[in-house]
Short mmCIF file of C-alpha atoms in Angstrom, two decimals:
data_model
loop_
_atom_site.label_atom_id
_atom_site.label_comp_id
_atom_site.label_asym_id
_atom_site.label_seq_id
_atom_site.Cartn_x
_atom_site.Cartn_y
_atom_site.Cartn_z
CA UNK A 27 104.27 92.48 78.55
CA UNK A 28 101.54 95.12 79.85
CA UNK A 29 98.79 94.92 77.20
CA UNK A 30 97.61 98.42 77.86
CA UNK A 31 93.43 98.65 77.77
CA UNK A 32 93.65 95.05 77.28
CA UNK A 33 90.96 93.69 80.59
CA UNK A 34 92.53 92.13 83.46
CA UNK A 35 90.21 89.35 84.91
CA UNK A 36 88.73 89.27 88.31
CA UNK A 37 87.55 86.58 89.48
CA UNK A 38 85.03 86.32 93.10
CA UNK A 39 83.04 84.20 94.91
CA UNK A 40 79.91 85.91 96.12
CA UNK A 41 80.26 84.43 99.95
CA UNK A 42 83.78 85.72 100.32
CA UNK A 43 84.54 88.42 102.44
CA UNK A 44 87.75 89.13 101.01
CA UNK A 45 85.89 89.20 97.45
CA UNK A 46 83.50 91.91 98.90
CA UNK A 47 86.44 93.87 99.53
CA UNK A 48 88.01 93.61 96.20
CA UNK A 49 84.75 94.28 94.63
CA UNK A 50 84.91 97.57 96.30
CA UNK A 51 88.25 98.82 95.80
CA UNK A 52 88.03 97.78 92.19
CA UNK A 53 86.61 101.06 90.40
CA UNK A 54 89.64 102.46 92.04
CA UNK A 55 92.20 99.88 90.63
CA UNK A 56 90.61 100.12 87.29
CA UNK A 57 91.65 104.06 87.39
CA UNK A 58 94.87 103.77 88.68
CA UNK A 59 96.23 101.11 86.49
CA UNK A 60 94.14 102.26 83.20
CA UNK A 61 92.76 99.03 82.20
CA UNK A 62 88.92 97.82 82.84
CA UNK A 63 88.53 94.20 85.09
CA UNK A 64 86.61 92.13 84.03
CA UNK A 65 84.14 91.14 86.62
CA UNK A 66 83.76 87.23 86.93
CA UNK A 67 81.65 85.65 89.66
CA UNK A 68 82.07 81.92 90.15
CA UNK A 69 81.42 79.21 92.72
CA UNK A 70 84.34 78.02 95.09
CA UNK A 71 82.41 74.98 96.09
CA UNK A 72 83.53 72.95 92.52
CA UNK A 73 86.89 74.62 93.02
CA UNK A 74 87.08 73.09 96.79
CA UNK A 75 86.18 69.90 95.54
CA UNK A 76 88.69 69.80 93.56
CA UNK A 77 91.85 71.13 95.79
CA UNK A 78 90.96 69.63 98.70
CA UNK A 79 89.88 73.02 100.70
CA UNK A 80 87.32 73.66 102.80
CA UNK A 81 86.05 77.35 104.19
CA UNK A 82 88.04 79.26 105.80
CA UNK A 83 86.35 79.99 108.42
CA UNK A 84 85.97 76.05 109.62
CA UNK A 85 89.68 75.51 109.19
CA UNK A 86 91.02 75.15 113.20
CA UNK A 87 93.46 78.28 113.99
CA UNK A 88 92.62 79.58 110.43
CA UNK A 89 89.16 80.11 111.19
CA UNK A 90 89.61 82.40 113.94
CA UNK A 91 92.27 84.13 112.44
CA UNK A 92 90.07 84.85 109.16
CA UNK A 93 86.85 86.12 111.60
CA UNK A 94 89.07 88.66 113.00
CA UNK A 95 90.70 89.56 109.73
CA UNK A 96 87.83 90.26 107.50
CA UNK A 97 86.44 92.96 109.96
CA UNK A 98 89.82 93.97 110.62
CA UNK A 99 90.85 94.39 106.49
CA UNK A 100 87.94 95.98 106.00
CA UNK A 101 88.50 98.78 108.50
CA UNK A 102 91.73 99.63 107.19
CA UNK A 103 89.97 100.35 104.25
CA UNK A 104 87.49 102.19 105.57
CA UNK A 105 84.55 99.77 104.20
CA UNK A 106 81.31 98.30 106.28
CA UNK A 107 81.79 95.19 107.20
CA UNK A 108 79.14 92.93 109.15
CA UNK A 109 79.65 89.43 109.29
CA UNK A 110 76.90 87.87 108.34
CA UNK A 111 75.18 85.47 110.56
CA UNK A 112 74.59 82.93 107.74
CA UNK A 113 77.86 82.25 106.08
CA UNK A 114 78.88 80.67 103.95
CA UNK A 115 76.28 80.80 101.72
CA UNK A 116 75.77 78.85 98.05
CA UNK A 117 75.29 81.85 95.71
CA UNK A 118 74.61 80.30 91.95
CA UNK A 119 71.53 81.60 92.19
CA UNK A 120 73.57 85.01 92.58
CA UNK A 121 75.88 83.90 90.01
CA UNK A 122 72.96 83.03 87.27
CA UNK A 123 71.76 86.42 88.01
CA UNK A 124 74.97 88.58 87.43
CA UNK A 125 75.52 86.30 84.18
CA UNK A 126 72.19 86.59 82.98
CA UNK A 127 72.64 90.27 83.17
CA UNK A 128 75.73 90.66 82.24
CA UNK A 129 75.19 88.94 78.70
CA UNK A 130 72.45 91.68 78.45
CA UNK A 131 74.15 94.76 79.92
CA UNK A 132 77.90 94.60 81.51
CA UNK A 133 76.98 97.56 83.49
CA UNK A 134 74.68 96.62 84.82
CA UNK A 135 75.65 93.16 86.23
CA UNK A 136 78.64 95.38 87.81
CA UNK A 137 76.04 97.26 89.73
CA UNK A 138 73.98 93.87 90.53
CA UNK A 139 77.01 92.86 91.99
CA UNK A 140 77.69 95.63 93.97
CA UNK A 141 74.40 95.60 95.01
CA UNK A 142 74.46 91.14 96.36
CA UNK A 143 77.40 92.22 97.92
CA UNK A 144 76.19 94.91 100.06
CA UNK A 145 73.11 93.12 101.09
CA UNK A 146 75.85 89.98 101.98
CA UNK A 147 78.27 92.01 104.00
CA UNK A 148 76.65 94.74 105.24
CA UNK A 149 72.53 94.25 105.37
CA UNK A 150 73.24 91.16 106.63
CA UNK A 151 70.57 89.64 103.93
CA UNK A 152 70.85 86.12 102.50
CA UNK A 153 71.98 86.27 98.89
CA UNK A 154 72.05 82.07 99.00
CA UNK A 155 68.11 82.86 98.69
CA UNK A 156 67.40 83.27 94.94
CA UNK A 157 63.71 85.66 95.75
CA UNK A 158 66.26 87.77 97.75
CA UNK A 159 68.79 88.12 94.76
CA UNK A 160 65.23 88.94 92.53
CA UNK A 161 64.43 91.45 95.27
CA UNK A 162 67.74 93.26 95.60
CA UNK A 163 67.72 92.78 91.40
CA UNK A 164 64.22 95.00 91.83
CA UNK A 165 66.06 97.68 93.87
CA UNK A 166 69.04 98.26 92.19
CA UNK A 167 66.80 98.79 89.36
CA UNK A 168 66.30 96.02 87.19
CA UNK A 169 63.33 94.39 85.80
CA UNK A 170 63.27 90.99 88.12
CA UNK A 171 60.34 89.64 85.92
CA UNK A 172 62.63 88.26 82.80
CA UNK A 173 65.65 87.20 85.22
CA UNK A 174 62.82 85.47 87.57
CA UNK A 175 61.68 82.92 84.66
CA UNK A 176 65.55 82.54 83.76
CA UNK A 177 66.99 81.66 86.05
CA UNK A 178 66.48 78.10 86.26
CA UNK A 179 67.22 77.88 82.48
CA UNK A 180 69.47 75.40 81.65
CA UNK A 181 70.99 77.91 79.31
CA UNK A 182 72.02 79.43 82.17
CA UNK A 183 72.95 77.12 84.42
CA UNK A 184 74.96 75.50 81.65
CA UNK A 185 76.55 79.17 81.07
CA UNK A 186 77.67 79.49 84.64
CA UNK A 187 79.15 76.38 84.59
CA UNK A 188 81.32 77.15 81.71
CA UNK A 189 82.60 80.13 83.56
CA UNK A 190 83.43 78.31 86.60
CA UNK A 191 85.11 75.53 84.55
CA UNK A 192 86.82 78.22 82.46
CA UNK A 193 87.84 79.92 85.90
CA UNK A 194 89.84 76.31 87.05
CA UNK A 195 91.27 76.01 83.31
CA UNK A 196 93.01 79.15 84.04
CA UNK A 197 93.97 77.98 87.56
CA UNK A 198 91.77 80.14 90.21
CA UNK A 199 91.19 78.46 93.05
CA UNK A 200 90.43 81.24 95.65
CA UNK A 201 88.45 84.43 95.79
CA UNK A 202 88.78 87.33 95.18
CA UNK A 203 91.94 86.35 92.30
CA UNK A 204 93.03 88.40 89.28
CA UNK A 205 94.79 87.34 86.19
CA UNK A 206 96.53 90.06 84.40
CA UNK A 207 98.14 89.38 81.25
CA UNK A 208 98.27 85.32 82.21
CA UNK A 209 99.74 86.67 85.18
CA UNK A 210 98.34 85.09 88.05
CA UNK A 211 97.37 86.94 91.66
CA UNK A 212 95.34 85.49 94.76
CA UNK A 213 94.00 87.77 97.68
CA UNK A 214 92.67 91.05 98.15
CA UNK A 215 96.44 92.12 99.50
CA UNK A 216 97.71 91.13 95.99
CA UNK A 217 96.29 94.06 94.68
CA UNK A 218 99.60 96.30 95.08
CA UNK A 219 101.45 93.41 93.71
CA UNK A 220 99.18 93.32 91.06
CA UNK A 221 99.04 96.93 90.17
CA UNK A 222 102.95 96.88 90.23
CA UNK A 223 102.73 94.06 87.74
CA UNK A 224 100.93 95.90 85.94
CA UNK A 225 102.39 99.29 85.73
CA UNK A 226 105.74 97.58 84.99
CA UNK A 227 104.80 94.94 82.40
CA UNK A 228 106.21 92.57 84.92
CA UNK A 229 109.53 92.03 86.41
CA UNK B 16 97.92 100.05 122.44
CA UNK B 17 101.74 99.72 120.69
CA UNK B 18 103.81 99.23 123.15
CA UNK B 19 107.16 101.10 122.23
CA UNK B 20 110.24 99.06 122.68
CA UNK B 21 108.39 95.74 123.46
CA UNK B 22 109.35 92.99 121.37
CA UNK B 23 107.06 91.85 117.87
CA UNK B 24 107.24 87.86 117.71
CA UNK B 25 107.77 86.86 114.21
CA UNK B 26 107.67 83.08 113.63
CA UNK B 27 109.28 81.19 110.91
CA UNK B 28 109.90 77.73 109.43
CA UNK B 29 113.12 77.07 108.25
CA UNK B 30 111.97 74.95 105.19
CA UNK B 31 108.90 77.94 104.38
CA UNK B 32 109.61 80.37 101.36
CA UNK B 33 108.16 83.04 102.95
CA UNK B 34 109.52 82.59 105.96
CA UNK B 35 113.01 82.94 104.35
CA UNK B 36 111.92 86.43 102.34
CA UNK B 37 110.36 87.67 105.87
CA UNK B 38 113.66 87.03 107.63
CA UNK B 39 115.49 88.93 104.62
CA UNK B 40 113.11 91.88 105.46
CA UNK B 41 112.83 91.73 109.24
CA UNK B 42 116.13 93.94 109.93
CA UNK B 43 114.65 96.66 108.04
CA UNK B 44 111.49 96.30 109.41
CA UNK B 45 112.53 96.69 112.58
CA UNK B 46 114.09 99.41 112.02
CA UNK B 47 111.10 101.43 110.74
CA UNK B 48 108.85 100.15 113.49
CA UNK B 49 111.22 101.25 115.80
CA UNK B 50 110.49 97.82 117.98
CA UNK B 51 112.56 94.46 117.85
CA UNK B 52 111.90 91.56 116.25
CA UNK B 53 112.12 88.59 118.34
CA UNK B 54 112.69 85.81 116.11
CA UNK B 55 111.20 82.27 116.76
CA UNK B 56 111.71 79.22 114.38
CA UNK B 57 108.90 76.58 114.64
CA UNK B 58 107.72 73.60 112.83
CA UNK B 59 104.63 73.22 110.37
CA UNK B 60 105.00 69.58 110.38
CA UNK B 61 102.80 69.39 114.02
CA UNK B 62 100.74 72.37 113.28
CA UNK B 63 100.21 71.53 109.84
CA UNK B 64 98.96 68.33 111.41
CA UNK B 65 96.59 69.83 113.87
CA UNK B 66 95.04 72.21 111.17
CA UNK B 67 94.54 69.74 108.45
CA UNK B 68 96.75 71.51 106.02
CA UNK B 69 99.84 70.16 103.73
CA UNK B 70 102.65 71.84 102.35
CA UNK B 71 101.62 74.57 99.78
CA UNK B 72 103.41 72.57 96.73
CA UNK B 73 101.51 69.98 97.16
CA UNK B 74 98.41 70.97 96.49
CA UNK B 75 95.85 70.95 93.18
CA UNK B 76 96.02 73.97 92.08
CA UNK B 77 97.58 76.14 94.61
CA UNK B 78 100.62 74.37 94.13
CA UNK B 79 101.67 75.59 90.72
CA UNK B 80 100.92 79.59 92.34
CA UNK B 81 102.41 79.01 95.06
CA UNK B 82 105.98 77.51 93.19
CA UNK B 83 105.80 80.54 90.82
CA UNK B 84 104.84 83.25 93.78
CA UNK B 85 107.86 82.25 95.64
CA UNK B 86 110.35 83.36 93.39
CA UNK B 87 108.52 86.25 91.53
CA UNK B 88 108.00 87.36 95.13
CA UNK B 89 112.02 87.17 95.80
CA UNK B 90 112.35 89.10 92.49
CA UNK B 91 109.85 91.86 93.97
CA UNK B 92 112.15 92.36 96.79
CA UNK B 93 115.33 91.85 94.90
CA UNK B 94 115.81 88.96 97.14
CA UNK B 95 118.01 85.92 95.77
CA UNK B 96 115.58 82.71 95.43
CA UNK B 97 116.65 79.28 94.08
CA UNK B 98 113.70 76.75 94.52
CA UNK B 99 115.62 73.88 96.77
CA UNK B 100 115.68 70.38 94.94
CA UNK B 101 114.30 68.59 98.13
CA UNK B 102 111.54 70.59 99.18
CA UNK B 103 109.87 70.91 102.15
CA UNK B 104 112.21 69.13 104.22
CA UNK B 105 112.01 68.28 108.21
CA UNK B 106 113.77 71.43 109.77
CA UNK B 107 113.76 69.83 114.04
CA UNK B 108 117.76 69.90 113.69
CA UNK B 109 118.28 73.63 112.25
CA UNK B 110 115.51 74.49 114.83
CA UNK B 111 117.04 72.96 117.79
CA UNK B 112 120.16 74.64 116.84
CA UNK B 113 118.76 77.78 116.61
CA UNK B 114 117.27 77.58 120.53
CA UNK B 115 120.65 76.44 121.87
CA UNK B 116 122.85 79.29 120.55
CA UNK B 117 119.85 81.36 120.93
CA UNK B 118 120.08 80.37 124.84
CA UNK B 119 123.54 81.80 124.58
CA UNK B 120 123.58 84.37 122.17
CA UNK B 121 120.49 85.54 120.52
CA UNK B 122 122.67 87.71 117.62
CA UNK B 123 124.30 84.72 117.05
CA UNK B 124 121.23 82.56 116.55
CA UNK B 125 119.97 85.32 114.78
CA UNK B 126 123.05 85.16 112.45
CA UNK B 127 122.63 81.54 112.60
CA UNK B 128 119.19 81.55 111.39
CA UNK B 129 120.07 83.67 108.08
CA UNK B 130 123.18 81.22 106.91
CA UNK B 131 120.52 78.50 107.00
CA UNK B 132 118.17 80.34 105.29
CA UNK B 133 120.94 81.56 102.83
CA UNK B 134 122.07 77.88 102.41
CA UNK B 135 118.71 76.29 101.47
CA UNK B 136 116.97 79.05 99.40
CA UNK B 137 120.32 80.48 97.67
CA UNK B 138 122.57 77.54 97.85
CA UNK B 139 120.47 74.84 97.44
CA UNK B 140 122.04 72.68 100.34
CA UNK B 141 119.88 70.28 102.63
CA UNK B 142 119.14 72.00 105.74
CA UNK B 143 117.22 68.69 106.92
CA UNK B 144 120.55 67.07 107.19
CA UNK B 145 121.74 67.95 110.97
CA UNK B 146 125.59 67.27 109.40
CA UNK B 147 124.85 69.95 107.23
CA UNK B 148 123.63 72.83 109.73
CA UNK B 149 126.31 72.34 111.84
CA UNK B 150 128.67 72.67 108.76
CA UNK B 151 126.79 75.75 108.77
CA UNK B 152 127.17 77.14 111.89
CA UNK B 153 130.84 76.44 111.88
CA UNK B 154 131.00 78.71 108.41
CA UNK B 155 129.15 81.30 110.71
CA UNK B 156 132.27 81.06 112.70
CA UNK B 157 130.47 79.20 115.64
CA UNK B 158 131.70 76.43 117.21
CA UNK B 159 129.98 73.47 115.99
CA UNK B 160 131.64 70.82 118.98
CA UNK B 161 129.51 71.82 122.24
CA UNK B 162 126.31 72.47 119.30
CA UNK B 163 126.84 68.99 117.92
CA UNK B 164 126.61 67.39 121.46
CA UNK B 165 123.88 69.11 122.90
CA UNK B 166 121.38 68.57 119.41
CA UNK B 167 120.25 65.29 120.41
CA UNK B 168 119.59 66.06 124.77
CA UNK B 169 116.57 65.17 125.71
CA UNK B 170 116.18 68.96 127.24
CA UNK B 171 116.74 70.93 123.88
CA UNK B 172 114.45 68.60 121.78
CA UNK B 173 111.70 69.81 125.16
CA UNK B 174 112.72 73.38 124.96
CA UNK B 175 111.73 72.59 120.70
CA UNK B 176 108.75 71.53 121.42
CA UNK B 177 107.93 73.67 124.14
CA UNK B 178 108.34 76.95 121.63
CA UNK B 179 106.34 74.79 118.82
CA UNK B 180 103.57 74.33 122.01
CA UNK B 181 103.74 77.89 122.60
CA UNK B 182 103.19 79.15 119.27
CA UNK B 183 100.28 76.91 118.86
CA UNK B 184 98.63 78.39 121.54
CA UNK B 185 99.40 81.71 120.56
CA UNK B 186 97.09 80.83 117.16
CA UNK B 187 100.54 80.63 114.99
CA UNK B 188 99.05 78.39 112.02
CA UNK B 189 101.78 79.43 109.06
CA UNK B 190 105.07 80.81 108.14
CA UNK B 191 105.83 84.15 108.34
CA UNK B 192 104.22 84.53 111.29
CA UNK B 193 104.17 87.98 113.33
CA UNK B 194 102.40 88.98 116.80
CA UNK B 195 102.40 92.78 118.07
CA UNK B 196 100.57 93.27 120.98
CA UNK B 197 98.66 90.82 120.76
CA UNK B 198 97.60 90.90 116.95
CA UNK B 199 98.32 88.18 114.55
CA UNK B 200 99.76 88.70 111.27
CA UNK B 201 100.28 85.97 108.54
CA UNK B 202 101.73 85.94 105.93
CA UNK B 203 104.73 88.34 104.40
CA UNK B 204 102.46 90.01 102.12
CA UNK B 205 100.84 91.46 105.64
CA UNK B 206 104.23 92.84 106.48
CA UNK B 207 102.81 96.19 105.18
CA UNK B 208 99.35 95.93 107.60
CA UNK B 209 101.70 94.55 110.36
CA UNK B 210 103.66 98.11 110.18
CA UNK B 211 100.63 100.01 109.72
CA UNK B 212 98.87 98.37 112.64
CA UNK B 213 102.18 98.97 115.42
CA UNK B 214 102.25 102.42 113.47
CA UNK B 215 98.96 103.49 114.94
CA UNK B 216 98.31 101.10 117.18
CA UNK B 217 96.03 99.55 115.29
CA UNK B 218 92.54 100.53 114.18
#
């Protein structure tokens, strides 16, 4: 079943904490299981409309429980973690940015990425803010001029869209979330399961 | 902060999936923790209630995962799964019978516990039916007379709620549920951070 160098899909929501933490063990998955991921922000908002959820974080007992287990996952693998004090956060504008960049230069939207989620999770800055995401575009590198007068295009709002409607097609409806091979996997602590999927071609 | 050779509370709902794989791990996990298990059936229906949440198969989305993640995550473990025809059902009669031979004989509860799990997720038979679970027990080779008497007193259906109570405030929200000094694990996929945390005594 294992479609080797065929790209497994990832799939994150920029305000998640568990997608931060995907995002940065995922250089490392990519190595060990030999096949690139796809990086593929979208928007859980539409998707919580849709199933009924709400944030974790303002479920009762759940919310608590989540707090304590972000900083607490995150430790264990040896990441920075800092909750941030505005959360959660709307992040199309983030989204419009990675896409815009992506369509321009994969790698770079992978290190755009990197860079929202650092200044989410551990600079405590507000990505929701669409000069921050041009600012932290600027310091990562990229020209924030072009992405500045696109990102209210409705090209590109209509492109992000897609994705996200694309991303409930294939039935994601949490973040971070991988589909390997139409093979389904929610949660950072999938990963093993994942890579075992993987490896094996299923089982 | 692990406390060697104090108990690790792992809750469970007799009608939960995941509950039944944890209780087909939970000898050999406390074996390799070195620490017993105490095992403590509850319901979801109340705290499912309090937290706004419904049964996994019932939601958008989630739904279909969750139906195909129970049994791919039985295969994982080599664990025999048969999706039940009436799913989830009210459990308040295996639970009750659980506490009163547990009262007596915790092995025997213990052994208790598994036939019922055995009989709903292997055999496909109606562990909602009280009839049923003490057919049940008496295949465990308990006696089903004084446990058919006692299922509807007034004091075992308090001592049911009382643990249900007590779980609730302890932040129990889902099914499996463990707490080791202290620290809340959900989930069976967290089995692995749950051993890693009473391993070092956390981090």
């Amino acid at each position: 079943m294992s479609a080797a160098g065929e790209p497994v899909d990832f799939y994150f929501e920029f305000s998640s904490p568990y997608g931060y933490i995907a995002s940065r063990l995922a250089d490392d998955l990519e190595q060990r299981i030999g096949r690139p991921l796809r990086w593929r922000p979208i928007l859980l908002g539409p998707i919580f409309k849709l199933t009924g959820q709400a944030p974790l974080t303002q479920l009762p007992m759940k919310g608590p429980y989540a707090q304590k287990d972000f900083s607490r996952t995150a430790r264990m693998h040896k990441l920075p973690y800092r909750h941030p004090d505005k959360f959660p956060i709307g992040t199309v504008g983030a989204c419009r940015a990675f896409y815009w960049m992506h369509d321009r230069d994969p790698a770079a939207a992978r290190k755009l990425a990197k860079a929202l989620y650092r200044a989410y999770f551990v600079d405590n800055r507000n990505i929701g803010d669409a000069e921050a995401v041009l600012r932290i575009a600027a310091e990562t590198g990229l020209d924030p001029t072009a992405l500045g007068s696109a990102i209210e295009d409705p090209a590109l709002k209509a492109r992000v869209k897609g994705e996200v409607d694309a991303a409930i097609a294939a039935g994601v409806f949490g973040s971070p979330f991988f589909i390997a091979d139409g093979e389904p996997f929610w949660g950072v602590d999938r990963i093993p399961m994942l890579e075992d999927w993987v490896r094996r071609g299923g089982w």
